[in-house]
Amino acid sequence: MGNNETQIDVRTALKQGLAQLRDAHVPSFTLAAELLLLHVLRRDRTWIYAHPEEEISAPDAERYFALITRRAAGVPTQHLTGKQEFWGLEFEVTPDVLIPRPETEHVIEVALDRLAVHELRAGRPQKNDGSGLRIADIGTGSGCIAIAFAKELPQAAVIATDVSSAALAIARRNAARHGVADRIHFLEGNLLDGLLSSAVASAEGSIVGAQHAAPLPAQTVASGPSSHQSPVTSHQSPLLDLIASNPPYIGRREASSLMREVRDHEPEIALYGGEEGYEIYAGLIAQSAAHLKSGGILVLELGHNSLPAVHPLLDAPNWKNVGVTNDLAGIPRVLSAERS
Ligand SMILES: C[S@@+](CC[C@H](N)C(=O)[O-])C[C@H]1O[C@@H](n2cnc3c(N)ncnc32)[C@H](O)[C@@H]1O
């Protein structure tokens, strides 16, 4: 039965959809066809495989094959369904935000492991609900990292920054969807700059979540790469326990080798860190050094070839206990350290 006819069953729709995607050289074409059919039918995978003979209505079939055509033309599946799972949670995604990637879950794992070690060293029970902790996610995009922390550490106060106001709007919606909007403070600005002005604006109190976390001692901080050497400004900012970031790290010189789904559909500001890709880390690490308390944790996601350029930036005397974590493909994916 062709897709122009009015009656089609689940099995046939899937078969025809995946054949179109396969012919268009779409990666993971079977999964993509399944996800698009699940989306149109508003069913789960179990239902689809339990009801292969079930007939699909003509409008649903039409919608499904329209999505298949767009997917075959390179539109990411997540832009067609409007969602992506990360850390077991469903996130709204649009072309304004990076689609959360599975390897970014290593950032959460490394951060939670390091926080647990902190608790052990301090002689506290290993279960950490985040009481008193201040956490920042720099370049939050969909909000996936900040929201995962807010869910894992229900008493922590979380700050999420991004230069993109469009991304922050999506992140706010995702925070509301997961019931943590009141615990995440979203700031628009370059790296941690927003945090600085927010601190200046509320110099008497804490930056976020005063009802959840006691104000922490303040320190003198500076913004910009030079702060790595000598913090000189007089702004007061409450110190952070953890800073995590998955910054843009692809080199513009690599653009032509990217998959079309990425290059043509995901936001440039989320992809490219500069000509080489690793340019953003120097400023990020310098600002993090100024905003973390002693013993505070920095966790950074790396591009596939960023390690040699970024590792030397986490040097003494500012940093100690530097660690590298590989992703499942064996690529050094997460660089982490403690503020000395
Ligand atoms: C690779 S995406 C990561 C998004 C999300 N954290 C994730 O892991 O899926 C990088 C994000 O950083 C933001 N960004 C780019 N340059 C920035 C800057 N200088 N300061 C703050 N955010 C920035 C982009 O808008 C984008 O949302």
Short mmCIF file of C-alpha atoms and ligand atoms in Angstrom, two decimals:
data_model
loop_
_atom_site.label_atom_id
_atom_site.label_comp_id
_atom_site.label_asym_id
_atom_site.label_seq_id
_atom_site.Cartn_x
_atom_site.Cartn_y
_atom_site.Cartn_z
CA MET A 1 0.00 0.00 0.00
CA GLY A 2 1.48 3.37 -1.01
CA ASN A 3 1.50 6.38 1.29
CA ASN A 4 -0.88 8.27 -1.03
CA GLU A 5 -3.71 5.86 -0.25
CA THR A 6 -6.03 6.52 2.65
CA GLN A 7 -5.61 3.28 4.65
CA ILE A 8 -2.26 2.12 5.95
CA ASP A 9 -1.32 0.01 8.95
CA VAL A 10 1.42 0.61 11.50
CA ARG A 11 3.82 -1.99 10.12
CA THR A 12 3.51 -0.73 6.54
CA ALA A 13 3.91 2.91 7.58
CA LEU A 14 7.07 2.06 9.47
CA LYS A 15 8.46 -0.01 6.62
CA GLN A 16 7.82 2.69 4.04
CA GLY A 17 9.09 5.46 6.31
CA LEU A 18 12.36 3.77 7.16
CA ALA A 19 12.93 2.84 3.51
CA GLN A 20 12.63 6.54 2.54
CA LEU A 21 15.07 7.52 5.28
CA ARG A 22 17.49 4.75 4.39
CA ASP A 23 17.45 5.83 0.73
CA ALA A 24 18.23 9.40 1.88
CA HIS A 25 21.22 8.09 3.91
CA VAL A 26 19.75 9.25 7.22
CA PRO A 27 21.79 7.86 10.16
CA SER A 28 19.80 5.57 12.52
CA PHE A 29 16.95 5.56 9.99
CA THR A 30 14.93 2.83 11.75
CA LEU A 31 14.95 4.69 15.06
CA ALA A 32 14.08 7.96 13.32
CA ALA A 33 11.09 6.39 11.52
CA GLU A 34 9.89 4.85 14.80
CA LEU A 35 10.23 8.10 16.76
CA LEU A 36 8.31 10.06 14.12
CA LEU A 37 5.50 7.49 14.04
CA LEU A 38 5.33 7.39 17.86
CA HIS A 39 5.15 11.18 17.85
CA VAL A 40 2.31 11.36 15.31
CA LEU A 41 0.30 8.56 16.94
CA ARG A 42 1.07 9.80 20.49
CA ARG A 43 1.86 6.20 21.46
CA ASP A 44 4.85 4.45 23.03
CA ARG A 45 7.11 1.89 21.38
CA THR A 46 5.43 -1.09 23.11
CA TRP A 47 2.07 -0.15 21.60
CA ILE A 48 3.48 0.12 18.10
CA TYR A 49 5.01 -3.35 18.21
CA ALA A 50 1.94 -4.86 19.87
CA HIS A 51 -0.39 -3.42 17.18
CA PRO A 52 1.36 -3.79 13.81
CA GLU A 53 -1.97 -4.36 12.01
CA GLU A 54 -3.70 -1.30 13.47
CA GLU A 55 -4.83 1.11 10.79
CA ILE A 56 -3.60 4.68 10.89
CA SER A 57 -6.05 7.44 10.04
CA ALA A 58 -5.47 9.30 6.79
CA PRO A 59 -4.57 12.62 8.50
CA ASP A 60 -2.05 10.82 10.77
CA ALA A 61 -0.50 9.01 7.81
CA GLU A 62 -0.24 12.30 5.93
CA ARG A 63 1.45 14.00 8.89
CA TYR A 64 3.81 11.07 9.36
CA PHE A 65 4.99 11.01 5.75
CA ALA A 66 5.36 14.80 5.74
CA LEU A 67 7.73 14.42 8.72
CA ILE A 68 9.58 11.59 6.99
CA THR A 69 10.12 13.87 3.99
CA ARG A 70 11.52 16.65 6.18
CA ARG A 71 13.77 14.19 8.04
CA ALA A 72 15.02 12.84 4.71
CA ALA A 73 15.89 16.45 3.80
CA GLY A 74 18.14 16.72 6.88
CA VAL A 75 15.91 18.23 9.59
CA PRO A 76 16.89 16.58 12.92
CA THR A 77 14.31 14.19 14.35
CA GLN A 78 14.30 16.22 17.58
CA HIS A 79 13.26 19.37 15.70
CA LEU A 80 10.33 17.44 14.23
CA THR A 81 9.19 15.92 17.52
CA GLY A 82 10.24 18.96 19.61
CA LYS A 83 11.90 16.87 22.31
CA GLN A 84 14.99 15.00 23.46
CA GLU A 85 15.66 12.89 26.53
CA PHE A 86 18.60 13.76 28.76
CA TRP A 87 19.40 12.34 32.20
CA GLY A 88 16.08 10.46 32.09
CA LEU A 89 14.12 13.70 31.63
CA GLU A 90 12.31 14.95 28.55
CA PHE A 91 13.44 18.35 27.27
CA GLU A 92 11.75 20.66 24.81
CA VAL A 93 14.13 21.48 21.99
CA THR A 94 13.83 23.96 19.12
CA PRO A 95 16.33 25.27 16.55
CA ASP A 96 17.29 27.91 19.18
CA VAL A 97 19.10 25.40 21.40
CA LEU A 98 21.65 22.64 21.04
CA ILE A 99 19.99 19.23 21.11
CA PRO A 100 21.27 17.66 24.38
CA ARG A 101 23.79 14.89 23.65
CA PRO A 102 24.28 11.67 25.64
CA GLU A 103 27.98 12.42 26.22
CA THR A 104 27.02 15.53 28.19
CA GLU A 105 25.59 13.22 30.86
CA HIS A 106 29.25 12.53 31.80
CA VAL A 107 29.44 16.17 32.98
CA ILE A 108 26.67 15.47 35.50
CA GLU A 109 28.24 12.14 36.57
CA VAL A 110 31.69 13.66 37.14
CA ALA A 111 30.21 16.62 39.05
CA LEU A 112 28.08 14.40 41.32
CA ASP A 113 31.05 12.07 41.96
CA ARG A 114 33.28 14.99 42.91
CA LEU A 115 30.61 16.47 45.19
CA ALA A 116 30.24 13.08 46.88
CA VAL A 117 34.01 12.90 47.47
CA HIS A 118 33.82 16.37 49.02
CA GLU A 119 31.16 15.19 51.45
CA LEU A 120 33.22 12.14 52.37
CA ARG A 121 36.33 14.26 52.95
CA ALA A 122 34.28 16.59 55.14
CA GLY A 123 33.10 13.56 57.15
CA ARG A 124 29.46 14.05 56.13
CA PRO A 125 27.13 11.26 54.96
CA GLN A 126 27.58 10.49 51.27
CA LYS A 127 23.97 11.25 50.33
CA ASN A 128 24.10 14.85 49.22
CA ASP A 129 20.84 16.74 48.73
CA GLY A 130 22.76 19.86 47.79
CA SER A 131 21.96 21.82 50.97
CA GLY A 132 23.94 25.05 51.00
CA LEU A 133 25.45 24.40 47.57
CA ARG A 134 25.63 27.05 44.83
CA ILE A 135 26.01 25.70 41.35
CA ALA A 136 26.38 27.42 37.98
CA ASP A 137 25.83 26.05 34.46
CA ILE A 138 27.51 28.28 31.88
CA GLY A 139 25.98 28.19 28.38
CA THR A 140 22.84 26.43 29.53
CA GLY A 141 21.09 26.09 26.13
CA SER A 142 18.02 23.92 26.71
CA GLY A 143 18.84 24.04 30.44
CA CYS A 144 19.62 20.32 30.51
CA ILE A 145 22.68 20.50 32.80
CA ALA A 146 21.20 23.03 35.22
CA ILE A 147 17.91 21.14 35.42
CA ALA A 148 19.62 17.77 35.94
CA PHE A 149 21.52 19.32 38.88
CA ALA A 150 18.36 20.88 40.29
CA LYS A 151 16.63 17.48 40.18
CA GLU A 152 19.59 15.55 41.65
CA LEU A 153 20.35 18.12 44.36
CA PRO A 154 16.94 19.34 45.49
CA GLN A 155 18.32 21.78 48.06
CA ALA A 156 20.98 23.40 45.86
CA ALA A 157 20.64 26.86 44.34
CA VAL A 158 21.41 26.84 40.64
CA ILE A 159 22.42 29.64 38.26
CA ALA A 160 22.22 29.15 34.49
CA THR A 161 23.72 31.61 32.02
CA ASP A 162 23.62 31.97 28.26
CA VAL A 163 24.31 34.70 25.71
CA SER A 164 21.22 33.66 23.78
CA SER A 165 17.93 35.07 25.07
CA ALA A 166 16.08 32.65 22.76
CA ALA A 167 17.87 29.70 24.40
CA LEU A 168 17.11 31.05 27.88
CA ALA A 169 13.39 31.17 27.02
CA ILE A 170 13.49 27.43 26.19
CA ALA A 171 15.57 26.67 29.31
CA ARG A 172 13.01 28.48 31.48
CA ARG A 173 10.18 26.47 29.92
CA ASN A 174 12.10 23.23 30.55
CA ALA A 175 12.73 24.23 34.17
CA ALA A 176 8.99 24.87 34.61
CA ARG A 177 8.15 21.53 32.96
CA HIS A 178 10.35 19.76 35.52
CA GLY A 179 9.14 21.75 38.52
CA VAL A 180 12.47 23.48 39.27
CA ALA A 181 11.85 26.96 37.84
CA ASP A 182 11.92 28.53 41.32
CA ARG A 183 15.37 27.05 42.03
CA ILE A 184 17.21 28.11 38.88
CA HIS A 185 18.20 31.71 38.29
CA PHE A 186 18.62 32.38 34.57
CA LEU A 187 21.04 35.10 33.52
CA GLU A 188 21.70 36.47 30.05
CA GLY A 189 25.32 37.39 29.34
CA ASN A 190 28.81 36.36 28.32
CA LEU A 191 30.12 33.41 30.36
CA LEU A 192 29.89 34.42 34.06
CA ASP A 193 29.55 38.18 33.44
CA GLY A 194 25.83 38.14 34.27
CA LEU A 195 26.67 36.62 37.60
CA LEU A 196 28.93 39.52 38.37
CA SER A 197 26.33 42.19 37.60
CA SER A 198 23.70 40.17 39.43
CA ALA A 199 25.99 40.06 42.45
CA VAL A 200 26.58 43.79 42.23
CA ALA A 201 22.83 44.39 41.97
CA SER A 202 22.19 42.32 45.10
CA ALA A 203 25.38 42.89 47.04
CA GLU A 204 23.50 42.62 50.32
CA GLY A 205 22.13 39.15 49.71
CA SER A 206 22.79 35.92 47.96
CA ILE A 207 22.52 35.56 44.19
CA VAL A 208 19.82 32.94 44.11
CA GLY A 209 17.58 30.76 46.17
CA ALA A 210 17.98 32.53 49.49
CA GLN A 211 15.27 30.25 50.81
CA HIS A 212 17.34 27.20 49.97
CA ALA A 213 20.94 28.13 50.56
CA ALA A 214 22.55 30.34 53.16
CA PRO A 215 24.54 33.27 51.74
CA LEU A 216 28.16 32.33 51.31
CA PRO A 217 31.20 34.47 51.97
CA ALA A 218 32.08 36.88 49.21
CA GLN A 219 35.38 37.34 47.46
CA THR A 220 36.86 39.89 45.17
CA VAL A 221 36.45 38.79 41.58
CA ALA A 222 37.38 40.01 38.17
CA SER A 223 35.92 39.29 34.75
CA GLY A 224 37.80 38.58 31.57
CA PRO A 225 40.81 36.41 30.80
CA SER A 226 43.24 38.55 32.84
CA SER A 227 41.54 37.49 36.09
CA HIS A 228 43.37 34.17 35.72
CA GLN A 229 46.50 36.00 36.79
CA SER A 230 45.30 38.73 39.14
CA PRO A 231 41.77 39.36 40.37
CA VAL A 232 41.61 43.12 40.65
CA THR A 233 38.06 44.48 40.55
CA SER A 234 36.15 45.44 43.63
CA HIS A 235 32.82 43.72 42.81
CA GLN A 236 31.54 41.36 45.46
CA SER A 237 30.18 37.98 44.40
CA PRO A 238 29.04 35.05 46.52
CA LEU A 239 31.30 32.13 45.79
CA LEU A 240 30.21 28.99 44.01
CA ASP A 241 30.72 25.34 44.95
CA LEU A 242 30.48 24.00 41.43
CA ILE A 243 30.69 25.39 37.91
CA ALA A 244 29.81 23.13 34.98
CA SER A 245 29.81 23.98 31.32
CA ASN A 246 29.39 22.42 27.92
CA PRO A 247 30.60 25.42 25.92
CA PRO A 248 30.63 25.76 22.13
CA TYR A 249 33.77 23.86 21.13
CA ILE A 250 33.68 23.02 17.43
CA GLY A 251 36.23 24.76 15.23
CA ARG A 252 34.86 26.77 12.29
CA ARG A 253 37.51 25.08 10.20
CA GLU A 254 35.70 21.78 10.89
CA ALA A 255 32.30 23.11 9.73
CA SER A 256 32.40 21.42 6.34
CA SER A 257 32.93 18.00 7.97
CA LEU A 258 29.89 18.30 10.25
CA MET A 259 26.74 16.32 9.57
CA ARG A 260 24.15 18.45 7.74
CA GLU A 261 21.73 17.92 10.64
CA VAL A 262 24.19 19.75 12.89
CA ARG A 263 25.71 22.33 10.54
CA ASP A 264 22.47 23.45 8.90
CA HIS A 265 20.04 23.16 11.81
CA GLU A 266 21.68 23.76 15.19
CA PRO A 267 22.52 27.31 16.35
CA GLU A 268 25.98 28.53 15.33
CA ILE A 269 26.44 30.23 18.71
CA ALA A 270 26.05 26.80 20.36
CA LEU A 271 28.44 25.03 18.01
CA TYR A 272 31.49 27.12 17.24
CA GLY A 273 34.05 28.15 19.84
CA GLY A 274 36.24 29.94 17.28
CA GLU A 275 38.39 29.03 14.29
CA GLU A 276 40.01 26.18 16.25
CA GLY A 277 37.12 25.46 18.60
CA TYR A 278 38.84 25.67 22.01
CA GLU A 279 39.11 29.50 22.15
CA ILE A 280 36.32 29.98 24.72
CA TYR A 281 37.95 27.87 27.46
CA ALA A 282 40.62 30.39 28.53
CA GLY A 283 38.05 33.02 29.53
CA LEU A 284 35.73 30.43 31.03
CA ILE A 285 38.47 28.94 33.21
CA ALA A 286 39.75 32.37 34.25
CA GLN A 287 36.29 33.53 35.32
CA SER A 288 35.62 30.20 37.04
CA ALA A 289 38.80 30.59 39.10
CA ALA A 290 37.48 33.95 40.29
CA HIS A 291 34.00 32.68 41.16
CA LEU A 292 34.71 29.32 42.82
CA LYS A 293 35.39 28.98 46.50
CA SER A 294 38.49 27.15 47.67
CA GLY A 295 37.90 23.46 46.95
CA GLY A 296 35.13 24.39 44.51
CA ILE A 297 34.71 22.13 41.49
CA LEU A 298 34.99 22.95 37.79
CA VAL A 299 33.63 20.45 35.25
CA LEU A 300 34.01 21.16 31.53
CA GLU A 301 32.88 19.21 28.51
CA LEU A 302 35.59 19.02 25.81
CA GLY A 303 35.55 18.81 22.04
CA HIS A 304 37.06 15.69 20.52
CA ASN A 305 40.46 17.38 20.12
CA SER A 306 40.36 20.09 22.82
CA LEU A 307 42.29 18.36 25.60
CA PRO A 308 45.87 19.38 24.61
CA ALA A 309 44.85 23.05 24.40
CA VAL A 310 42.66 23.14 27.52
CA HIS A 311 44.43 20.88 30.03
CA PRO A 312 47.40 23.29 30.49
CA LEU A 313 44.97 26.07 31.47
CA LEU A 314 44.13 24.18 34.69
CA ASP A 315 47.53 24.78 36.19
CA ALA A 316 48.87 25.50 39.68
CA PRO A 317 48.46 27.59 41.75
CA ASN A 318 44.77 28.04 40.87
CA TRP A 319 43.85 24.40 40.25
CA LYS A 320 44.51 20.97 41.73
CA ASN A 321 43.25 17.37 41.36
CA VAL A 322 42.78 17.75 37.62
CA GLY A 323 41.00 14.76 36.06
CA VAL A 324 40.08 13.64 32.56
CA THR A 325 37.08 11.38 31.87
CA ASN A 326 36.61 9.56 28.57
CA ASP A 327 33.23 9.13 26.94
CA LEU A 328 31.92 5.75 25.79
CA ALA A 329 33.78 6.16 22.50
CA GLY A 330 37.07 6.58 24.42
CA ILE A 331 37.35 10.31 23.62
CA PRO A 332 38.59 12.57 26.47
CA ARG A 333 35.25 14.29 27.04
CA VAL A 334 35.25 15.85 30.50
CA LEU A 335 37.98 17.84 32.20
CA SER A 336 37.49 18.56 35.88
CA ALA A 337 39.48 20.17 38.66
CA GLU A 338 39.28 21.72 42.11
CA ARG A 339 39.99 25.35 42.90
CA SER A 340 43.08 25.48 45.10
C1 LIG B 1 27.27 23.48 23.26
S1 LIG B 1 25.87 24.43 23.75
C2 LIG B 1 25.46 23.62 25.28
C3 LIG B 1 24.02 23.72 25.67
C4 LIG B 1 23.65 22.84 26.87
N1 LIG B 1 24.38 23.23 28.05
C5 LIG B 1 23.93 21.39 26.57
O1 LIG B 1 24.84 20.83 27.15
O2 LIG B 1 23.21 20.80 25.75
C6 LIG B 1 26.64 25.93 24.25
C7 LIG B 1 25.72 27.00 24.78
O3 LIG B 1 26.55 28.10 25.19
C8 LIG B 1 25.95 29.31 24.78
N2 LIG B 1 27.04 30.28 24.62
C9 LIG B 1 27.85 30.48 23.56
N3 LIG B 1 28.76 31.43 23.82
C10 LIG B 1 28.54 31.83 25.09
C11 LIG B 1 29.13 32.79 25.96
N4 LIG B 1 30.18 33.51 25.55
N5 LIG B 1 28.63 32.96 27.19
C12 LIG B 1 27.56 32.23 27.61
N6 LIG B 1 26.96 31.31 26.86
C13 LIG B 1 27.43 31.11 25.61
C14 LIG B 1 25.20 29.00 23.51
O4 LIG B 1 24.16 29.90 23.29
C15 LIG B 1 24.72 27.58 23.80
O5 LIG B 1 23.44 27.60 24.39
#
